[in-house]
Structure formats: C-alpha cells, structure tokens
Amino acid sequence: MTVPLLVLAGLDPTGGAGLTADVAMARSLGLHPLPVPTVLTVQNSLRFSGMRPVEPAYIRSAVGSLAEEFRFDVAKVGLVPVDDEAWIDEVGDILFLRCRCVVIDPILRPTAARSESAISPAFLRFISRPGVVITPNLRELKAIASALGVSQTDPALLAQDVGRVTGAAVVSTFEGEKAAVLVVDKGMSSEVPVMLVPTKRPVHGTGCRFSTAIACGVAQKKGLLDSVKTAIKKVTELVENRTEISGSGQDYLS
Ligand SMILES: Nc1ncnc2c1ncn2[C@@H]1O[C@H](COP(=O)(O)OP(=O)(O)OP(=O)(O)O)[C@@H](O)[C@H]1O
Ligand SMILES: [Mg+2]
C-alpha cells in the first residue's frame, strides 16, 4: 500500500529545490506526496529576490480537503515565513491537529538569499511541539541554539541541548574534518558518517531532499536512525547523477 506524505514547502520556480524537489524525492522513495505550497519564491539558483507567503486560510482548506481522502500522519515542512508569528502559529495548529510527526527543515536563508531571517518566538514554539524532527545544517543549528539561549561550542553538545530544550529530535548536518550527520533522539546521540561526492559547483536542493527523505522513512514507520541512513544513501546517489543545465550557476538533481 502506498503511503501518503503531506509536503508543505516553498514553490521554487527553478524546479531545483522546494516543493517540486520534495515531490520528486517522495515519489522516488515510493510514497505519494501531497504538495501544499507555503510560500511562492522569486529566485534563480544565483539570486533570491523575495517570497510571498500563501494565505494560511488556503493551507487550512487544502489540508482539510486532503484529509477527507487520504490518511496521512506525517508532514514535511520546508521554507516558511519564519518571522511571521501569526502565520507560523496558525499553520502549526493546522498540521499538529492531524500529524503525529512533522519533519521541519528550518530554512532560515534560502541558499541564494543574502540575509537570514530572525527566528521568532512563534518559530521556536513551532519546533517545540510534540512529534517534531528538525533537520538544520550547522549554521541553522547555531542560530536556533542562540535564539533559545543555549551556548555550546561543540556541535554535538549543541544538538543535544537544542533537543533537550525543544523536545524535538535533531538531525544536524555538518562538515567537520569528516562530514557526518548527527542524530539526537530521545536523549540518545548517534553520528552517521557521510562520504561527500566531490562537486565542482554547488548543488541545488540537497538539504530539502534530505529532509523529505527522512520524513518518508518516518511515514513508512521506520525508526529515525534508519530513515536518516536511507536519506544519506538516496541523496548521495542523486548527487552522483547530478546534471548540468546550460547557462545555470549550480548543478541540479533529478
Ligand atoms: N556532495 C554531496 N555528496 C553526498 N551527499 C551530500 C552532498 N551534499 C549534500 N549531501 C547530503 O545532503 C545532506 C544535507 O546537507 P546540505 O549541506 O546540502 O544541507 P543544507 O546546508 O541544508 O543545504 P541546502 O542549501 O540545500 O538547504 C547532507 O547531510 C548529505 O547527506
Ligand atoms: Mg537546508
């Protein structure tokens, strides 16, 4: 039986990341994605020019309508207007009414954007709801920790403290001497090594696909660590098979 996955993410018109990339990832892992846009962005792979949030009323109706037909209990959340408190609270209510687990990719700055959004108290409440998994990169983990008043220099301790304070499971990607993904779940920490595929140019959309692949595993009732291992394997394969698009500034994934 095919498992549905609710996917809330930004519509990136390059097609390289965000909602369309998440849909491709969920399909390739054998799930049925239910895509609901959170924001509409104006961007290409070199420049992020802005975004327009989708009305929470639309998201409420869309998710309600999907729930009449599909049984889903896991959602993946990508780009959201992090500093819009009313938006975050309302969309949080919509999601947590229906989902046992919400995998949140805390994108504070779309890859091509210059500045990072400030983390609002509403966003901290959002990631502190029961059943959350967050998938920050190291920069995002540090920003969340700082907004929570957590000060640690070691990434592993930082992830543990963020997990303890928010109650969320933390899946943190970082590149130190060797690339690895750190998983903190129910007080237990594990480090999963990653063999990075060398690339000449940046690759668009690895982070969002990685986070979605984890949500897919959880929706299929796999454990978090297993889901992370599958996500690492899957993104590695995609990076190995990346394509160059004529004139474009980054490499793209299928
Ligand atoms: N070159 C690569 N080779 C293999 N795996 C990769 C590569 N780049 C990224 N990944 C996988 O993607 C995961 C997400 O890491 P990444 O650094 O892309 O996140 P990010 O900084 O959030 O990126 P994004 O800008 O796309 O949001 C990594 O943990 C790794 O598993
Ligand atoms: Mg990211």
mmCIF file of N, CA and C in Angstrom, residues 20-33 209 212-213 216 220 230 234-235 237-238 254:
data_model
loop_
_atom_site.group_PDB
_atom_site.id
_atom_site.type_symbol
_atom_site.label_atom_id
_atom_site.label_comp_id
_atom_site.label_asym_id
_atom_site.label_seq_id
_atom_site.Cartn_x
_atom_site.Cartn_y
_atom_site.Cartn_z
ATOM 1 N N THR A 20 8.688 21.148 -5.558
ATOM 2 C CA THR A 20 8.769 20.194 -6.677
ATOM 3 C C THR A 20 9.867 19.154 -6.437
ATOM 4 N N ALA A 21 10.961 19.585 -5.797
ATOM 5 C CA ALA A 21 12.043 18.644 -5.483
ATOM 6 C C ALA A 21 11.568 17.638 -4.421
ATOM 7 N N ASP A 22 10.816 18.131 -3.444
ATOM 8 C CA ASP A 22 10.305 17.255 -2.388
ATOM 9 C C ASP A 22 9.350 16.205 -2.960
ATOM 10 N N VAL A 23 8.530 16.643 -3.919
ATOM 11 C CA VAL A 23 7.604 15.714 -4.576
ATOM 12 C C VAL A 23 8.393 14.620 -5.296
ATOM 13 N N ALA A 24 9.439 15.039 -6.022
ATOM 14 C CA ALA A 24 10.250 14.061 -6.761
ATOM 15 C C ALA A 24 10.889 13.067 -5.792
ATOM 16 N N MET A 25 11.397 13.582 -4.672
ATOM 17 C CA MET A 25 12.061 12.711 -3.699
ATOM 18 C C MET A 25 11.073 11.711 -3.099
ATOM 19 N N ALA A 26 9.900 12.186 -2.694
ATOM 20 C CA ALA A 26 8.918 11.284 -2.075
ATOM 21 C C ALA A 26 8.475 10.206 -3.072
ATOM 22 N N ARG A 27 8.245 10.606 -4.324
ATOM 23 C CA ARG A 27 7.841 9.614 -5.352
ATOM 24 C C ARG A 27 8.934 8.580 -5.547
ATOM 25 N N SER A 28 10.196 9.047 -5.589
ATOM 26 C CA SER A 28 11.278 8.098 -5.869
ATOM 27 C C SER A 28 11.465 7.120 -4.717
ATOM 28 N N LEU A 29 10.972 7.472 -3.544
ATOM 29 C CA LEU A 29 11.056 6.545 -2.410
ATOM 30 C C LEU A 29 9.762 5.730 -2.267
ATOM 31 N N GLY A 30 8.872 5.874 -3.218
ATOM 32 C CA GLY A 30 7.669 5.031 -3.263
ATOM 33 C C GLY A 30 6.488 5.570 -2.481
ATOM 34 N N LEU A 31 6.540 6.837 -2.061
ATOM 35 C CA LEU A 31 5.394 7.412 -1.343
ATOM 36 C C LEU A 31 4.564 8.268 -2.295
ATOM 37 N N HIS A 32 3.368 8.615 -1.833
ATOM 38 C CA HIS A 32 2.530 9.519 -2.618
ATOM 39 C C HIS A 32 2.555 10.899 -1.948
ATOM 40 N N PRO A 33 3.256 11.884 -2.566
ATOM 41 C CA PRO A 33 3.332 13.210 -1.947
ATOM 42 C C PRO A 33 2.044 14.005 -2.151
ATOM 43 N N ARG A 209 15.804 17.817 -0.078
ATOM 44 C CA ARG A 209 15.574 16.404 -0.418
ATOM 45 C C ARG A 209 15.948 15.487 0.756
ATOM 46 N N THR A 212 13.192 15.636 3.307
ATOM 47 C CA THR A 212 11.995 14.932 2.827
ATOM 48 C C THR A 212 12.189 13.418 2.880
ATOM 49 N N ALA A 213 13.387 12.969 2.525
ATOM 50 C CA ALA A 213 13.647 11.523 2.560
ATOM 51 C C ALA A 213 13.494 10.987 3.989
ATOM 52 N N CYS A 216 9.880 10.647 4.707
ATOM 53 C CA CYS A 216 9.346 9.455 4.017
ATOM 54 C C CYS A 216 9.556 8.201 4.870
ATOM 55 N N GLN A 220 6.742 5.791 6.672
ATOM 56 C CA GLN A 220 6.683 4.341 6.430
ATOM 57 C C GLN A 220 6.928 3.548 7.712
ATOM 58 N N THR A 230 18.914 5.929 5.167
ATOM 59 C CA THR A 230 18.356 5.817 3.806
ATOM 60 C C THR A 230 18.439 7.168 3.091
ATOM 61 N N LYS A 234 20.295 7.918 -0.417
ATOM 62 C CA LYS A 234 19.496 8.406 -1.556
ATOM 63 C C LYS A 234 20.052 9.728 -2.098
ATOM 64 N N VAL A 235 20.397 10.662 -1.205
ATOM 65 C CA VAL A 235 20.914 11.966 -1.678
ATOM 66 C C VAL A 235 22.292 11.771 -2.330
ATOM 67 N N GLU A 237 23.278 9.189 -4.025
ATOM 68 C CA GLU A 237 23.025 8.684 -5.393
ATOM 69 C C GLU A 237 22.609 9.823 -6.317
ATOM 70 N N LEU A 238 21.745 10.694 -5.796
ATOM 71 C CA LEU A 238 21.278 11.814 -6.633
ATOM 72 C C LEU A 238 22.431 12.753 -6.988
ATOM 73 N N SER A 254 17.869 15.162 -10.025
ATOM 74 C CA SER A 254 16.623 14.717 -10.685
ATOM 75 C C SER A 254 15.550 14.445 -9.648
#
